[in-house]
C-alpha atoms as one frame of an Amber mdcrd trajectory, in Angstrom:
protein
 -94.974 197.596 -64.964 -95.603 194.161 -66.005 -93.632 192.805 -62.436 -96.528
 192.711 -59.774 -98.922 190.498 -62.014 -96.058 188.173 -63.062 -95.161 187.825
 -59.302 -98.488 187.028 -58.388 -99.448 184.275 -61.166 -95.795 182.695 -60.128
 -96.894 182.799 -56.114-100.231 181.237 -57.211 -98.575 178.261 -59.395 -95.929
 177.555 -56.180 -99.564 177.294 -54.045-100.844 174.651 -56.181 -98.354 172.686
 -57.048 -97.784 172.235 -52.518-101.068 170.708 -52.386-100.451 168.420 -54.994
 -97.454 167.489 -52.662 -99.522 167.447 -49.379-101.392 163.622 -48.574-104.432
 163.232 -50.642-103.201 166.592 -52.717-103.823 164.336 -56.225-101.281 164.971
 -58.890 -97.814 162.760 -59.800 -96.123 163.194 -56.327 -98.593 160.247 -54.826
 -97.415 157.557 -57.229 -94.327 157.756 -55.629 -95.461 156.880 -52.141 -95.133
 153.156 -51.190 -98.088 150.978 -52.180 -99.124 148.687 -49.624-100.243 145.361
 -51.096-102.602 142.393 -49.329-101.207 139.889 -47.576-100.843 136.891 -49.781
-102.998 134.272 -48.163-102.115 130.673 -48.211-105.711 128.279 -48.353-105.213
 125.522 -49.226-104.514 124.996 -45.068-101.089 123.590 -46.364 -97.639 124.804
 -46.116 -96.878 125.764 -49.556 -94.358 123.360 -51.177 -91.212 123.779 -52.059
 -89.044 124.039 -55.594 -87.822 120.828 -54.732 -91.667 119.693 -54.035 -92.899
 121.154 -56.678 -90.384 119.674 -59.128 -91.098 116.453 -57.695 -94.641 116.766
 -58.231 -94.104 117.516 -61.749 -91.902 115.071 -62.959 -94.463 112.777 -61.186
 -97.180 113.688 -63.577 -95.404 113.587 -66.498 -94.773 109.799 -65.926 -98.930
 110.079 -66.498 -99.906 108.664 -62.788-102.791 110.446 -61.487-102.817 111.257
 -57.548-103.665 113.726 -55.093-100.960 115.429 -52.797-101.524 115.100 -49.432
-101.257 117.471 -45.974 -98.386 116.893 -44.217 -98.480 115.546 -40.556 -96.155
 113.997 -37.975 -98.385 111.059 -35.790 -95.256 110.411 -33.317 -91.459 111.010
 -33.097 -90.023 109.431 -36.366 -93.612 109.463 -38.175 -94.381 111.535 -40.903
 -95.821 111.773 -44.132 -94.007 114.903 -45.457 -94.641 115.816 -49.470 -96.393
 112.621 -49.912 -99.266 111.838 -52.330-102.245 109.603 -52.749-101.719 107.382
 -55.989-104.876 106.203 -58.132-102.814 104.602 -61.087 -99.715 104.739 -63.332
 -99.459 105.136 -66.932 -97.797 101.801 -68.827 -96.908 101.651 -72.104 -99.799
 100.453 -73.588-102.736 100.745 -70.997-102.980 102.294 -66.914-101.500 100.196
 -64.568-103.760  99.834 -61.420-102.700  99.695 -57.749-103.723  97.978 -55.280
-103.702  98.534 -51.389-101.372 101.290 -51.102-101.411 104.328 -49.090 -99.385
 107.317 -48.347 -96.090 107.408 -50.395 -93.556 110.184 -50.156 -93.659 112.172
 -53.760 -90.361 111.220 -54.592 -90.911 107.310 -53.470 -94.055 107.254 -56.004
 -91.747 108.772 -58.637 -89.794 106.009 -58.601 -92.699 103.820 -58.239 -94.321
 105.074 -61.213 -90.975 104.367 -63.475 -90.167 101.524 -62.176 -94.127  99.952
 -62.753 -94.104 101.142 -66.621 -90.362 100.105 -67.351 -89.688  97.812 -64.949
 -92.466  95.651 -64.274 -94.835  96.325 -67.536 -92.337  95.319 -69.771 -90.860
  92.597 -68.405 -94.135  91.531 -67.927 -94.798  91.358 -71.951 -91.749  90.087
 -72.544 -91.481  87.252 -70.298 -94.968  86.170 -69.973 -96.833  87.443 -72.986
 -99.125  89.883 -71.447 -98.882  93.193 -70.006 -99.464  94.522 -66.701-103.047
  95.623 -65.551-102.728  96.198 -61.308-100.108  96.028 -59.209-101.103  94.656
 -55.407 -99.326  95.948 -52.871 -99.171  95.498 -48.734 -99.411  98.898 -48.217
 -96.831 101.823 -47.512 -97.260 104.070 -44.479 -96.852 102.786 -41.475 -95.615
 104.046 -38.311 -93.514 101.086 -37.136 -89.945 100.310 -36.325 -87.520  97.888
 -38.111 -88.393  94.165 -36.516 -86.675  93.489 -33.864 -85.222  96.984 -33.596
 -85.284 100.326 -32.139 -85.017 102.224 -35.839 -87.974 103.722 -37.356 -88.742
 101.815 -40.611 -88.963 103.601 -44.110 -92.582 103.002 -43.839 -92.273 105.497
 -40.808 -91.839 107.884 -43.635 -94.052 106.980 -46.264 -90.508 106.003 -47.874
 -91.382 102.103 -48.735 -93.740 100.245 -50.786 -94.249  96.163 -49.799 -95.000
  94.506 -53.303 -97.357  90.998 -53.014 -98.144  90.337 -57.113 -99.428  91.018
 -59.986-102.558  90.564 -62.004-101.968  90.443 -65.885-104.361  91.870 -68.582
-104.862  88.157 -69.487-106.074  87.499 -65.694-103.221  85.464 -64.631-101.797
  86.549 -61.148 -98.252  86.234 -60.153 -97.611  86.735 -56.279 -94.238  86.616
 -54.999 -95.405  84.318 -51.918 -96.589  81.296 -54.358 -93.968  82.020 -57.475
 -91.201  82.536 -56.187 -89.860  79.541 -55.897 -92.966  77.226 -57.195 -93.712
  79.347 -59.738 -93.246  78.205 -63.635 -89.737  78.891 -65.237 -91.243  82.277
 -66.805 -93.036  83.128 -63.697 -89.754  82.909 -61.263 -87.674  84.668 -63.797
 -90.304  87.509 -64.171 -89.803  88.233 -60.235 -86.283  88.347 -60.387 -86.161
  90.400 -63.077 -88.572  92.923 -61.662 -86.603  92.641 -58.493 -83.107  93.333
 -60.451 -85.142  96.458 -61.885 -86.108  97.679 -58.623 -82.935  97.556 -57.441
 -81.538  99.975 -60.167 -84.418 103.028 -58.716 -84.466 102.228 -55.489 -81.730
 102.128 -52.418 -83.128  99.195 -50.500 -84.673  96.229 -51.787 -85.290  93.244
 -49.990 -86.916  89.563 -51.430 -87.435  86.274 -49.788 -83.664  85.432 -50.334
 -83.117  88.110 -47.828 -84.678  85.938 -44.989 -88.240  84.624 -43.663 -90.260
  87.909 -43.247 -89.636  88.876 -46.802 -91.118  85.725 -48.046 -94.479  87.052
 -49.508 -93.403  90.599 -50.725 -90.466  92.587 -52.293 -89.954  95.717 -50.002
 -88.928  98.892 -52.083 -87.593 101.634 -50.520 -86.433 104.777 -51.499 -83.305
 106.235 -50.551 -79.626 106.885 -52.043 -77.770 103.348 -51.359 -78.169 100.215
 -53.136 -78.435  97.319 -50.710 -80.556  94.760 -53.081 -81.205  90.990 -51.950
């Protein structure tokens, strides 16, 4: 007796639970259709970096220098500045080191910069003349130039090398390599050469003025994976 009604409530639950199945029917079934999310959007109008990059950029400010990354850009075949940075100062042990003069530098080259200013240079600074570090002056860093007298781009092509000229102490000495390198007192000389020795621990290619004439008034430091130090 009881048959017809049960038939019909069962047709009427079968209805409803279609529509819930039908688009915009509501219910549990619509959860499981694919969500489509927004485009992530990239604004900083740079590519965004890389693990590597970003790595680099890290360990870079825990050695405490403050910068700015810059865009990348390409100004002619063999010219780039690719994951380089800006550099305001470094951190040395006791005080920030100051820096004069430079430009571009690739992350990784102002990495090694930045260790090689506090440990390298700072120190030896204190130990071997009594007075710590308080700029570093430079002849810049970026430029889009060959090797002289050669057809192959120069690391400064690639914001890969920094040209060192002197230092100023906190006591307001300055110590230039052009006029203490060889004139220079007995503390002053060895204070270049030690620096020099340091930089040639970090970096792949340093060159002095016992290397020959054009290196006379700077130490070029560049970055790289060999170790070709004069």
């Amino acid at each position: 007796m009881h048959h017809p009604r049960l038939l019909f409530l069962t047709c009427i639950a079968l209805a409803l639970s279609g529509c819930q199945l039908l688009p915009g029917g509501g219910g549990a079934a619509q959860d499981t259709q694919p969500r489509r999310m927004p485009p992530t959007i990239d604004r900083s109008g740079t590519v965004a970096p890389s693990l590597v990059d970003q790595q680099c950029l890290a360990h870079l400010g825990a050695t405490g220098a403050r910068f700015s990354p810059l865009v990348n850009s390409s100004e002619a075949p063999g010219c780039s500045q690719i994951n380089a940075v800006s550099l305001t100062d470094l951190q040395g042990d006791m005080s920030r080191l100051g820096i004069s003069s430079l430009g571009a530098v690739t992350c990784s080259t102002a990495g090694t910069f930045a260790d090689w200013a506090r440990y390298g240079v700072d120190r030896a600074a204190r130990a071997y003349l009594g007075s710590g570090i308080a700029r570093i002056e430079t002849m810049g860093s970026y430029a889009c130039r060959n090797v002289a007298g050669s057809s192959k781009r120069s690391a400064h092509a690639r914001a890969e090398a920094i040209d060192i000229a002197g230092f100023v102490l906190e006591d307001g000495r300055r110590i230039t390599v052009k006029a203490d390198w060889n004139a220079g007192s007995g503390a002053e000389k060895k204070f270049l050469r030690v620096v020099r020795q340091s930089a040639c621990k970090r970096f792949g290619t340093v060159l002095s003025p016992d290397y020959n004439a054009a290196h006379a008034d700077h130490l070029h430091l560049e970055f790289g994976d060999g170790s070709f130090c004069r």
